[in-house]
Amino acid sequence: MFFNGFLHYTAIISFNAVCSQAFQHPSVNPTPLMHKRDVSTNFEVLTCVSTSLNDDVEPGQSSIKEKGSMSRMSFFSQSASTIMAVSAIASNPSDAFAHETKATSSNLQPSLLSCSKKLSTETLLETISGFVSGAALTTTKTFVKYPLDTATVRLQMPNTKYSTSNLFELFGNSYNGIALPLLSNIPGGGVFFAVKDATQNVCKEAGMPKWMATSVAVGIANFPYWLIRNPSEVIKTRQQAKIEGYATSDIEDEGEGQSVSALSALRLALNETESGGGLGNLYTGYWENIIYAYPADVLKFLAYERLRGGRKNLPASEGAVYGAAATAFAQFCTTPLDVVRNRIMAGKDKAENGDSGYIDRFVRIARDEGAAGLFAGASPRVGKAFLSGAIQFATYEETKKSVGALLRSKL
């Protein structure tokens, strides 16, 4: 009796295991085995299947007695019906599974394609509008803020002869070296905003909070941006600081100097032996620029997002006010980082500091010059930031809105 019961129970388990795969076919109702996978339900299934072979058992009733005893004829009848049921239902379970998978895929395909198309279209729009807006604002911003940028660099150099008490000298020839930054900043700004806006859109679609999406997007966008801009930034900084050979070539007879062109300065940087020369010299301070720019940009964009309260398509005047405040705040907070990176690019304190790293130079300036050294040039930086931020966000908002509307009308 125990042996018969054991065989019967084994047959039930085998039937349940096979049917759990085979009943995925659309023509078979999977509910009894997929949602009620207990022994009593399996007994009911076996009873229904075995009805045709066991005439002694009425439909809907089990041939197994309540106490678990069963006759030999009942056992063989149940076993035969189980084998026949398994053979009939599971004759080709792979085809049934493939049919189900195909049906599921055909149902999901339109929605997935629609979602993917929408995401790719929005990302493309953000990329193109961001590039155009970034290039436009960078051109305007570079022209307007360049004199203040020159004054900032001159005040940040160690043992500088410049001061805010002599503005004429501080701002003298302040547009020296602007040609090369314009050539690199326009594509650089376009690439930065194209990458930032596209990445930010993807991050938001993925469910990231706004602040995290902004932080990730700015971090990713800074790498290609400085890859484009760094060489011109090195030349610009050295010309603004009037490093020997980069700003003027002295004419002894007349006692005056002649401006060095951007091309001559670029050639000098490539051939300079003291700094190693070549492309490596043009990428001096690349990582320091990223270390400075990342927190400055994150603070600026997060402060701007906070001020505008999540609203889009702001009026140009409102965008200018919020942008000016956000940029000024970010630039003031990151002034110490700007001091270190400008000195590294200028190479003016290399004799004292050698090849020491960013942190070593930061600590040295803090120890030797104190807060005055770390925040050197903060006043023109904040002034430059007000102008730069107002121009950036006013131009950016208006251009992006116009370009976005134009692109959407064409798609």
mmCIF file of C-alpha atoms in Angstrom:
data_model
loop_
_atom_site.group_PDB
_atom_site.id
_atom_site.type_symbol
_atom_site.label_atom_id
_atom_site.label_comp_id
_atom_site.label_asym_id
_atom_site.label_seq_id
_atom_site.Cartn_x
_atom_site.Cartn_y
_atom_site.Cartn_z
ATOM 1 C CA MET A 1 0.000 0.000 0.000
ATOM 2 C CA PHE A 2 2.784 2.410 0.890
ATOM 3 C CA PHE A 3 4.629 1.519 -2.317
ATOM 4 C CA ASN A 4 1.537 2.186 -4.418
ATOM 5 C CA GLY A 5 0.962 5.508 -2.726
ATOM 6 C CA PHE A 6 4.591 6.471 -3.256
ATOM 7 C CA LEU A 7 4.427 5.671 -6.977
ATOM 8 C CA HIS A 8 1.201 7.596 -7.309
ATOM 9 C CA TYR A 9 2.675 10.644 -5.595
ATOM 10 C CA THR A 10 5.798 10.424 -7.800
ATOM 11 C CA ALA A 11 3.618 10.373 -10.901
ATOM 12 C CA ILE A 12 1.810 13.461 -9.674
ATOM 13 C CA ILE A 13 5.059 15.362 -9.100
ATOM 14 C CA SER A 14 6.310 14.398 -12.575
ATOM 15 C CA PHE A 15 3.019 15.439 -14.124
ATOM 16 C CA ASN A 16 3.135 18.793 -12.347
ATOM 17 C CA ALA A 17 6.749 19.472 -13.417
ATOM 18 C CA VAL A 18 6.121 18.752 -17.088
ATOM 19 C CA CYS A 19 2.783 20.531 -17.219
ATOM 20 C CA SER A 20 4.233 23.663 -15.624
ATOM 21 C CA GLN A 21 6.142 24.125 -18.912
ATOM 22 C CA ALA A 22 3.670 22.590 -21.328
ATOM 23 C CA PHE A 23 0.629 24.516 -20.049
ATOM 24 C CA GLN A 24 2.176 27.785 -21.250
ATOM 25 C CA HIS A 25 0.660 27.041 -24.660
ATOM 26 C CA PRO A 26 -2.228 29.459 -25.369
ATOM 27 C CA SER A 27 -4.670 26.610 -26.038
ATOM 28 C CA VAL A 28 -4.189 25.222 -22.544
ATOM 29 C CA ASN A 29 -5.517 26.926 -19.452
ATOM 30 C CA PRO A 30 -2.501 27.359 -17.132
ATOM 31 C CA THR A 31 -4.443 28.494 -14.080
ATOM 32 C CA PRO A 32 -4.773 25.166 -12.219
ATOM 33 C CA LEU A 33 -1.055 24.451 -12.158
ATOM 34 C CA MET A 34 0.481 27.923 -12.253
ATOM 35 C CA HIS A 35 -1.551 29.524 -9.483
ATOM 36 C CA LYS A 36 -2.606 26.546 -7.300
ATOM 37 C CA ARG A 37 0.433 24.378 -7.197
ATOM 38 C CA ASP A 38 -0.533 22.155 -4.252
ATOM 39 C CA VAL A 39 -1.135 18.454 -3.987
ATOM 40 C CA SER A 40 -4.931 18.682 -3.767
ATOM 41 C CA THR A 41 -5.158 20.608 -7.044
ATOM 42 C CA ASN A 42 -2.938 18.089 -8.795
ATOM 43 C CA PHE A 43 -5.204 15.301 -7.568
ATOM 44 C CA GLU A 44 -8.166 17.121 -9.113
ATOM 45 C CA VAL A 45 -6.325 17.504 -12.435
ATOM 46 C CA LEU A 46 -5.435 13.824 -12.488
ATOM 47 C CA THR A 47 -9.002 12.911 -11.642
ATOM 48 C CA CYS A 48 -10.389 14.949 -14.562
ATOM 49 C CA VAL A 49 -7.886 13.461 -16.996
ATOM 50 C CA SER A 50 -8.406 9.882 -15.836
ATOM 51 C CA THR A 51 -12.188 9.973 -16.106
ATOM 52 C CA SER A 52 -12.103 8.471 -19.583
ATOM 53 C CA LEU A 53 -10.188 5.409 -18.364
ATOM 54 C CA ASN A 54 -11.710 4.943 -14.940
ATOM 55 C CA ASP A 55 -15.422 4.532 -15.292
ATOM 56 C CA ASP A 56 -15.768 3.817 -11.594
ATOM 57 C CA VAL A 57 -14.921 7.421 -10.713
ATOM 58 C CA GLU A 58 -17.548 10.037 -11.245
ATOM 59 C CA PRO A 59 -16.547 13.384 -12.807
ATOM 60 C CA GLY A 60 -15.257 15.896 -10.266
ATOM 61 C CA GLN A 61 -14.425 13.206 -7.677
ATOM 62 C CA SER A 62 -11.072 11.702 -6.810
ATOM 63 C CA SER A 63 -10.500 7.964 -6.849
ATOM 64 C CA ILE A 64 -8.200 8.377 -3.857
ATOM 65 C CA LYS A 65 -9.983 7.730 -0.662
ATOM 66 C CA GLU A 66 -9.835 10.149 2.209
ATOM 67 C CA LYS A 67 -7.584 7.833 4.254
ATOM 68 C CA GLY A 68 -5.091 7.556 1.360
ATOM 69 C CA SER A 69 -5.897 3.897 0.446
ATOM 70 C CA MET A 70 -6.491 2.885 -3.177
ATOM 71 C CA SER A 71 -7.098 -0.275 -5.180
ATOM 72 C CA ARG A 72 -4.574 -1.703 -7.652
ATOM 73 C CA MET A 73 -6.994 -1.157 -10.547
ATOM 74 C CA SER A 74 -7.470 2.446 -9.495
ATOM 75 C CA PHE A 75 -3.699 2.939 -9.265
ATOM 76 C CA PHE A 76 -3.009 1.537 -12.759
ATOM 77 C CA SER A 77 -5.886 3.534 -14.165
ATOM 78 C CA GLN A 78 -4.562 6.733 -12.609
ATOM 79 C CA SER A 79 -1.003 6.002 -13.807
ATOM 80 C CA ALA A 80 -2.105 5.246 -17.366
ATOM 81 C CA SER A 81 -4.186 8.416 -17.517
ATOM 82 C CA THR A 82 -1.236 10.434 -16.211
ATOM 83 C CA ILE A 83 1.091 9.050 -18.884
ATOM 84 C CA MET A 84 -1.429 9.741 -21.633
ATOM 85 C CA ALA A 85 -2.099 13.256 -20.383
ATOM 86 C CA VAL A 86 1.601 14.100 -20.201
ATOM 87 C CA SER A 87 2.199 12.653 -23.670
ATOM 88 C CA ALA A 88 -0.679 14.582 -25.195
ATOM 89 C CA ILE A 89 0.036 17.949 -23.572
ATOM 90 C CA ALA A 90 3.845 17.912 -23.556
ATOM 91 C CA SER A 91 4.413 16.311 -26.962
ATOM 92 C CA ASN A 92 6.207 19.489 -28.126
ATOM 93 C CA PRO A 93 6.585 21.976 -25.271
ATOM 94 C CA SER A 94 9.413 23.891 -27.019
ATOM 95 C CA ASP A 95 7.054 24.935 -29.803
ATOM 96 C CA ALA A 96 4.479 26.058 -27.312
ATOM 97 C CA PHE A 97 7.095 28.080 -25.451
ATOM 98 C CA ALA A 98 8.363 29.610 -28.707
ATOM 99 C CA HIS A 99 4.810 30.504 -29.706
ATOM 100 C CA GLU A 100 4.214 32.198 -26.366
ATOM 101 C CA THR A 101 7.496 34.102 -26.579
ATOM 102 C CA LYS A 102 6.706 35.245 -30.093
ATOM 103 C CA ALA A 103 3.265 36.439 -29.049
ATOM 104 C CA THR A 104 4.704 38.319 -26.066
ATOM 105 C CA SER A 105 7.424 39.892 -28.193
ATOM 106 C CA SER A 106 4.914 40.978 -30.826
ATOM 107 C CA ASN A 107 2.827 42.683 -28.136
ATOM 108 C CA LEU A 108 5.787 44.440 -26.545
ATOM 109 C CA GLN A 109 7.558 45.450 -29.750
ATOM 110 C CA PRO A 110 5.343 48.433 -30.715
ATOM 111 C CA SER A 111 5.481 49.959 -27.224
ATOM 112 C CA LEU A 112 9.242 49.459 -26.928
ATOM 113 C CA LEU A 113 9.862 50.974 -30.364
ATOM 114 C CA SER A 114 7.587 53.904 -29.529
ATOM 115 C CA CYS A 115 9.385 54.537 -26.222
ATOM 116 C CA SER A 116 12.815 54.213 -27.859
ATOM 117 C CA LYS A 117 11.839 56.549 -30.697
ATOM 118 C CA LYS A 118 10.509 59.159 -28.285
ATOM 119 C CA LEU A 119 13.638 58.972 -26.131
ATOM 120 C CA SER A 120 16.011 59.184 -29.105
ATOM 121 C CA THR A 121 14.076 62.116 -30.613
ATOM 122 C CA GLU A 122 14.102 64.108 -27.374
ATOM 123 C CA THR A 123 17.792 63.367 -26.853
ATOM 124 C CA LEU A 124 18.577 64.476 -30.416
ATOM 125 C CA LEU A 125 16.626 67.701 -29.951
ATOM 126 C CA GLU A 126 18.412 68.421 -26.677
ATOM 127 C CA THR A 127 21.789 67.733 -28.310
ATOM 128 C CA ILE A 128 21.283 70.002 -31.321
ATOM 129 C CA SER A 129 19.611 72.852 -29.446
ATOM 130 C CA GLY A 130 22.223 72.615 -26.701
ATOM 131 C CA PHE A 131 25.090 72.808 -29.218
ATOM 132 C CA VAL A 132 23.685 75.855 -31.015
ATOM 133 C CA SER A 133 22.811 77.626 -27.743
ATOM 134 C CA GLY A 134 26.202 76.835 -26.216
ATOM 135 C CA ALA A 135 28.109 78.132 -29.232
ATOM 136 C CA ALA A 136 26.045 81.339 -29.338
ATOM 137 C CA LEU A 137 26.399 82.179 -25.662
ATOM 138 C CA THR A 138 30.132 81.328 -25.582
ATOM 139 C CA THR A 139 30.851 83.806 -28.368
ATOM 140 C CA THR A 140 29.027 86.625 -26.600
ATOM 141 C CA LYS A 141 30.368 85.724 -23.193
ATOM 142 C CA THR A 142 34.005 85.559 -24.308
ATOM 143 C CA PHE A 143 33.934 89.089 -25.769
ATOM 144 C CA VAL A 144 32.201 90.680 -22.792
ATOM 145 C CA LYS A 145 34.073 89.074 -19.920
ATOM 146 C CA TYR A 146 37.574 88.922 -21.411
ATOM 147 C CA PRO A 147 38.932 92.157 -19.833
ATOM 148 C CA LEU A 148 37.726 91.053 -16.391
ATOM 149 C CA ASP A 149 39.200 87.628 -16.965
ATOM 150 C CA THR A 150 42.539 89.239 -17.818
ATOM 151 C CA ALA A 151 42.455 91.316 -14.621
ATOM 152 C CA THR A 152 41.650 88.213 -12.579
ATOM 153 C CA VAL A 153 44.600 86.240 -13.943
ATOM 154 C CA ARG A 154 47.012 89.116 -13.378
ATOM 155 C CA LEU A 155 45.942 89.529 -9.765
ATOM 156 C CA GLN A 156 46.291 85.783 -9.100
ATOM 157 C CA MET A 157 49.934 85.477 -10.130
ATOM 158 C CA PRO A 158 52.494 85.189 -7.289
ATOM 159 C CA ASN A 159 54.317 88.436 -6.427
ATOM 160 C CA THR A 160 52.170 90.297 -8.958
ATOM 161 C CA LYS A 161 52.794 93.974 -9.686
ATOM 162 C CA TYR A 162 49.114 94.575 -10.467
ATOM 163 C CA SER A 163 46.509 95.829 -8.018
ATOM 164 C CA THR A 164 42.970 97.180 -8.039
ATOM 165 C CA SER A 165 44.311 100.600 -7.037
ATOM 166 C CA ASN A 166 45.782 101.066 -10.521
ATOM 167 C CA LEU A 167 42.969 100.068 -12.872
ATOM 168 C CA PHE A 168 44.611 101.538 -15.957
ATOM 169 C CA GLU A 169 47.591 99.211 -15.623
ATOM 170 C CA LEU A 170 45.408 96.295 -14.498
ATOM 171 C CA PHE A 171 43.206 96.453 -17.596
ATOM 172 C CA GLY A 172 45.914 97.507 -20.061
ATOM 173 C CA ASN A 173 45.944 95.409 -23.270
ATOM 174 C CA SER A 174 43.294 93.234 -21.712
ATOM 175 C CA TYR A 175 42.190 91.781 -25.067
ATOM 176 C CA ASN A 176 45.600 90.267 -25.791
ATOM 177 C CA GLY A 177 45.268 86.645 -26.870
ATOM 178 C CA ILE A 178 41.497 86.625 -27.455
ATOM 179 C CA ALA A 179 41.691 85.122 -30.958
ATOM 180 C CA LEU A 180 42.671 81.621 -29.898
ATOM 181 C CA PRO A 181 40.084 81.341 -27.082
ATOM 182 C CA LEU A 182 37.360 82.363 -29.524
ATOM 183 C CA LEU A 183 38.406 79.660 -31.979
ATOM 184 C CA SER A 184 38.294 76.955 -29.310
ATOM 185 C CA ASN A 185 35.579 78.239 -26.970
ATOM 186 C CA ILE A 186 32.858 78.348 -29.623
ATOM 187 C CA PRO A 187 33.033 74.630 -30.514
ATOM 188 C CA GLY A 188 33.957 73.809 -26.906
ATOM 189 C CA GLY A 189 30.878 75.565 -25.540
ATOM 190 C CA GLY A 190 28.702 73.891 -28.150
ATOM 191 C CA VAL A 191 30.033 70.445 -27.269
ATOM 192 C CA PHE A 192 29.660 71.076 -23.527
ATOM 193 C CA PHE A 193 25.985 72.036 -23.695
ATOM 194 C CA ALA A 194 25.185 69.383 -26.302
ATOM 195 C CA VAL A 195 26.629 66.627 -24.110
ATOM 196 C CA LYS A 196 25.224 68.095 -20.893
ATOM 197 C CA ASP A 197 21.667 68.515 -22.162
ATOM 198 C CA ALA A 198 21.579 65.111 -23.862
ATOM 199 C CA THR A 199 23.005 63.340 -20.790
ATOM 200 C CA GLN A 200 20.680 65.208 -18.463
ATOM 201 C CA ASN A 201 17.680 64.211 -20.562
ATOM 202 C CA VAL A 202 18.713 60.535 -20.518
ATOM 203 C CA CYS A 203 19.302 60.625 -16.742
ATOM 204 C CA LYS A 204 15.892 62.183 -16.107
ATOM 205 C CA GLU A 205 14.226 59.554 -18.319
ATOM 206 C CA ALA A 206 15.996 56.919 -16.226
ATOM 207 C CA GLY A 207 14.331 58.320 -13.088
ATOM 208 C CA MET A 208 17.263 60.198 -11.530
ATOM 209 C CA PRO A 209 16.515 63.206 -9.312
ATOM 210 C CA LYS A 210 17.164 66.553 -11.008
ATOM 211 C CA TRP A 211 20.171 67.439 -8.874
ATOM 212 C CA MET A 212 21.812 64.067 -9.558
ATOM 213 C CA ALA A 213 21.062 64.256 -13.284
ATOM 214 C CA THR A 214 22.626 67.727 -13.412
ATOM 215 C CA SER A 215 25.725 66.629 -11.478
ATOM 216 C CA VAL A 216 26.287 63.575 -13.684
ATOM 217 C CA ALA A 217 25.683 65.520 -16.912
ATOM 218 C CA VAL A 218 28.085 68.329 -15.963
ATOM 219 C CA GLY A 219 30.766 65.833 -14.953
ATOM 220 C CA ILE A 220 30.559 63.965 -18.262
ATOM 221 C CA ALA A 221 30.426 67.147 -20.363
ATOM 222 C CA ASN A 222 33.558 68.648 -18.796
ATOM 223 C CA PHE A 223 35.926 66.019 -20.236
ATOM 224 C CA PRO A 224 35.353 66.740 -23.963
ATOM 225 C CA TYR A 225 34.948 70.445 -23.221
ATOM 226 C CA TRP A 226 38.415 70.823 -21.705
ATOM 227 C CA LEU A 227 39.891 68.521 -24.309
ATOM 228 C CA ILE A 228 38.940 71.201 -26.849
ATOM 229 C CA ARG A 229 39.530 74.292 -24.741
ATOM 230 C CA ASN A 230 42.660 73.496 -22.710
ATOM 231 C CA PRO A 231 45.324 74.450 -25.307
ATOM 232 C CA SER A 232 43.813 77.902 -25.848
ATOM 233 C CA GLU A 233 43.347 78.349 -22.100
ATOM 234 C CA VAL A 234 47.065 77.743 -21.521
ATOM 235 C CA ILE A 235 48.065 80.296 -24.175
ATOM 236 C CA LYS A 236 45.461 82.800 -22.956
ATOM 237 C CA THR A 237 46.575 82.551 -19.336
ATOM 238 C CA ARG A 238 50.247 83.030 -20.200
ATOM 239 C CA GLN A 239 49.503 85.994 -22.442
ATOM 240 C CA GLN A 240 47.227 87.616 -19.868
ATOM 241 C CA ALA A 241 49.833 87.141 -17.121
ATOM 242 C CA LYS A 242 52.490 88.566 -19.495
ATOM 243 C CA ILE A 243 54.764 85.568 -19.101
ATOM 244 C CA GLU A 244 58.088 86.200 -20.825
ATOM 245 C CA GLY A 245 57.896 85.388 -24.522
ATOM 246 C CA TYR A 246 54.096 85.108 -24.594
ATOM 247 C CA ALA A 247 52.920 88.704 -24.206
ATOM 248 C CA THR A 248 55.515 91.125 -25.623
ATOM 249 C CA SER A 249 58.865 90.977 -27.378
ATOM 250 C CA ASP A 250 61.017 93.848 -26.078
ATOM 251 C CA ILE A 251 62.562 96.354 -28.454
ATOM 252 C CA GLU A 252 65.527 97.796 -26.576
ATOM 253 C CA ASP A 253 66.137 100.795 -28.807
ATOM 254 C CA GLU A 254 62.630 102.191 -28.413
ATOM 255 C CA GLY A 255 62.037 100.961 -24.881
ATOM 256 C CA GLU A 256 58.636 99.523 -25.764
ATOM 257 C CA GLY A 257 57.156 96.134 -26.545
ATOM 258 C CA GLN A 258 55.408 94.492 -29.454
ATOM 259 C CA SER A 259 52.441 92.168 -28.916
ATOM 260 C CA VAL A 260 52.981 88.505 -29.633
ATOM 261 C CA SER A 261 50.337 86.918 -31.852
ATOM 262 C CA ALA A 262 48.386 83.871 -30.753
ATOM 263 C CA LEU A 263 50.077 81.808 -33.466
ATOM 264 C CA SER A 264 53.543 82.818 -32.242
ATOM 265 C CA ALA A 265 52.559 82.015 -28.663
ATOM 266 C CA LEU A 266 51.233 78.624 -29.760
ATOM 267 C CA ARG A 267 54.475 77.894 -31.602
ATOM 268 C CA LEU A 268 56.463 78.888 -28.515
ATOM 269 C CA ALA A 269 54.454 76.520 -26.306
ATOM 270 C CA LEU A 270 55.016 73.630 -28.704
ATOM 271 C CA ASN A 271 58.768 74.257 -28.885
ATOM 272 C CA GLU A 272 59.385 75.247 -25.259
ATOM 273 C CA THR A 273 62.016 72.958 -23.753
ATOM 274 C CA GLU A 274 61.639 73.929 -20.078
ATOM 275 C CA SER A 275 58.023 72.719 -19.939
ATOM 276 C CA GLY A 276 58.634 69.690 -22.110
ATOM 277 C CA GLY A 277 57.097 71.219 -25.248
ATOM 278 C CA GLY A 278 54.713 69.473 -27.609
ATOM 279 C CA LEU A 279 51.066 68.737 -26.970
ATOM 280 C CA GLY A 280 51.812 67.912 -23.345
ATOM 281 C CA ASN A 281 52.666 71.557 -22.719
ATOM 282 C CA LEU A 282 49.361 72.677 -24.260
ATOM 283 C CA TYR A 283 47.505 70.333 -21.934
ATOM 284 C CA THR A 284 49.203 71.598 -18.796
ATOM 285 C CA GLY A 285 46.570 71.858 -16.074
ATOM 286 C CA TYR A 286 43.967 69.692 -17.850
ATOM 287 C CA TRP A 287 42.986 67.785 -14.707
ATOM 288 C CA GLU A 288 43.287 70.942 -12.599
ATOM 289 C CA ASN A 289 40.807 72.622 -14.954
ATOM 290 C CA ILE A 290 38.353 69.773 -14.474
ATOM 291 C CA ILE A 291 38.866 69.826 -10.689
ATOM 292 C CA TYR A 292 38.052 73.538 -10.753
ATOM 293 C CA ALA A 293 35.279 73.502 -13.365
ATOM 294 C CA TYR A 294 33.224 70.589 -12.053
ATOM 295 C CA PRO A 295 32.247 72.065 -8.655
ATOM 296 C CA ALA A 296 31.930 75.536 -10.208
ATOM 297 C CA ASP A 297 29.524 74.298 -12.894
ATOM 298 C CA VAL A 298 27.558 72.049 -10.547
ATOM 299 C CA LEU A 299 27.075 74.880 -8.037
ATOM 300 C CA LYS A 300 26.081 77.262 -10.835
ATOM 301 C CA PHE A 301 23.520 74.997 -12.474
ATOM 302 C CA LEU A 302 22.047 73.712 -9.197
ATOM 303 C CA ALA A 303 21.720 77.262 -7.849
ATOM 304 C CA TYR A 304 20.091 78.334 -11.119
ATOM 305 C CA GLU A 305 17.658 75.389 -11.013
ATOM 306 C CA ARG A 306 16.820 76.283 -7.425
ATOM 307 C CA LEU A 307 16.189 79.942 -8.220
ATOM 308 C CA ARG A 308 13.958 79.280 -11.207
ATOM 309 C CA GLY A 309 11.922 76.712 -9.292
ATOM 310 C CA GLY A 310 11.876 74.097 -12.032
ATOM 311 C CA ARG A 311 10.142 76.388 -14.544
ATOM 312 C CA LYS A 312 11.112 76.212 -18.208
ATOM 313 C CA ASN A 313 11.180 78.826 -20.981
ATOM 314 C CA LEU A 314 11.821 81.728 -18.626
ATOM 315 C CA PRO A 315 11.783 85.289 -19.965
ATOM 316 C CA ALA A 316 15.268 86.472 -20.930
ATOM 317 C CA SER A 317 15.319 89.132 -18.200
ATOM 318 C CA GLU A 318 14.413 86.653 -15.457
ATOM 319 C CA GLY A 319 16.919 84.106 -16.728
ATOM 320 C CA ALA A 320 19.601 86.797 -16.730
ATOM 321 C CA VAL A 321 18.948 87.756 -13.083
ATOM 322 C CA TYR A 322 18.924 84.159 -11.826
ATOM 323 C CA GLY A 323 21.939 83.257 -13.963
ATOM 324 C CA ALA A 324 23.956 86.216 -12.708
ATOM 325 C CA ALA A 325 23.270 85.399 -9.056
ATOM 326 C CA ALA A 326 23.966 81.677 -9.469
ATOM 327 C CA THR A 327 27.202 82.214 -11.409
ATOM 328 C CA ALA A 328 28.527 84.852 -8.998
ATOM 329 C CA PHE A 329 27.899 82.543 -6.046
ATOM 330 C CA ALA A 330 29.630 79.594 -7.740
ATOM 331 C CA GLN A 331 32.620 81.632 -8.938
ATOM 332 C CA PHE A 332 33.262 83.184 -5.545
ATOM 333 C CA CYS A 333 33.152 79.799 -3.785
ATOM 334 C CA THR A 334 35.613 78.240 -6.244
ATOM 335 C CA THR A 335 38.116 81.127 -6.361
ATOM 336 C CA PRO A 336 40.834 79.146 -4.482
ATOM 337 C CA LEU A 337 40.601 76.367 -7.069
ATOM 338 C CA ASP A 338 40.902 78.940 -9.846
ATOM 339 C CA VAL A 339 44.027 80.452 -8.275
ATOM 340 C CA VAL A 340 45.797 77.091 -8.202
ATOM 341 C CA ARG A 341 44.889 76.060 -11.751
ATOM 342 C CA ASN A 342 45.872 79.444 -13.238
ATOM 343 C CA ARG A 343 49.277 79.326 -11.587
ATOM 344 C CA ILE A 344 49.830 75.793 -12.848
ATOM 345 C CA MET A 345 48.916 76.752 -16.437
ATOM 346 C CA ALA A 346 51.032 79.918 -16.307
ATOM 347 C CA GLY A 347 53.985 77.939 -14.970
ATOM 348 C CA LYS A 348 55.205 81.006 -13.099
ATOM 349 C CA ASP A 349 55.773 79.305 -9.742
ATOM 350 C CA LYS A 350 57.225 76.085 -11.170
ATOM 351 C CA ALA A 351 60.707 76.946 -9.933
ATOM 352 C CA GLU A 352 59.428 77.073 -6.363
ATOM 353 C CA ASN A 353 56.936 74.226 -6.439
ATOM 354 C CA GLY A 354 58.537 71.959 -9.048
ATOM 355 C CA ASP A 355 56.157 69.261 -10.224
ATOM 356 C CA SER A 356 54.143 69.172 -6.996
ATOM 357 C CA GLY A 357 50.501 68.225 -7.348
ATOM 358 C CA TYR A 358 47.325 70.209 -7.027
ATOM 359 C CA ILE A 359 46.822 69.574 -3.309
ATOM 360 C CA ASP A 360 50.454 70.433 -2.486
ATOM 361 C CA ARG A 361 50.198 73.742 -4.309
ATOM 362 C CA PHE A 362 46.865 74.516 -2.653
ATOM 363 C CA VAL A 363 48.337 73.863 0.807
ATOM 364 C CA ARG A 364 51.446 75.910 0.004
ATOM 365 C CA ILE A 365 49.398 78.943 -1.085
ATOM 366 C CA ALA A 366 47.178 78.676 1.993
ATOM 367 C CA ARG A 367 50.210 78.450 4.281
ATOM 368 C CA ASP A 368 52.369 81.139 2.659
ATOM 369 C CA GLU A 369 49.757 83.634 1.503
ATOM 370 C CA GLY A 370 46.702 82.848 3.596
ATOM 371 C CA ALA A 371 43.134 83.697 2.609
ATOM 372 C CA ALA A 372 44.318 86.717 0.617
ATOM 373 C CA GLY A 373 46.285 84.415 -1.686
ATOM 374 C CA LEU A 374 43.525 81.845 -2.030
ATOM 375 C CA PHE A 375 40.922 84.501 -2.844
ATOM 376 C CA ALA A 376 43.178 86.665 -5.006
ATOM 377 C CA GLY A 377 41.195 88.199 -7.849
ATOM 378 C CA ALA A 378 37.843 87.445 -6.232
ATOM 379 C CA SER A 379 36.463 90.945 -6.941
ATOM 380 C CA PRO A 380 36.921 90.896 -10.727
ATOM 381 C CA ARG A 381 35.862 87.237 -10.742
ATOM 382 C CA VAL A 382 32.523 88.066 -9.140
ATOM 383 C CA GLY A 383 32.082 91.039 -11.490
ATOM 384 C CA LYS A 384 32.902 88.813 -14.443
ATOM 385 C CA ALA A 385 30.510 86.182 -13.099
ATOM 386 C CA PHE A 386 27.585 88.624 -12.956
ATOM 387 C CA LEU A 387 28.097 89.559 -16.596
ATOM 388 C CA SER A 388 28.882 86.040 -17.694
ATOM 389 C CA GLY A 389 25.931 84.471 -15.879
ATOM 390 C CA ALA A 390 23.450 87.056 -17.089
ATOM 391 C CA ILE A 391 24.603 86.665 -20.702
ATOM 392 C CA GLN A 392 24.842 82.889 -20.499
ATOM 393 C CA PHE A 393 21.408 82.091 -19.162
ATOM 394 C CA ALA A 394 19.567 84.867 -21.006
ATOM 395 C CA THR A 395 21.154 83.887 -24.322
ATOM 396 C CA TYR A 396 20.928 80.193 -23.566
ATOM 397 C CA GLU A 397 17.244 80.195 -22.627
ATOM 398 C CA GLU A 398 16.168 82.282 -25.626
ATOM 399 C CA THR A 399 18.334 80.452 -28.166
ATOM 400 C CA LYS A 400 17.440 77.017 -26.889
ATOM 401 C CA LYS A 401 13.730 77.850 -26.915
ATOM 402 C CA SER A 402 13.887 79.166 -30.492
ATOM 403 C CA VAL A 403 16.022 76.308 -31.819
ATOM 404 C CA GLY A 404 13.906 73.713 -30.027
ATOM 405 C CA ALA A 405 10.689 75.130 -31.483
ATOM 406 C CA LEU A 406 12.208 75.182 -34.969
ATOM 407 C CA LEU A 407 13.429 71.586 -34.751
ATOM 408 C CA ARG A 408 10.118 70.300 -33.401
ATOM 409 C CA SER A 409 8.243 71.949 -36.268
ATOM 410 C CA LYS A 410 10.470 70.113 -38.755
ATOM 411 C CA LEU A 411 10.198 66.676 -37.128
#
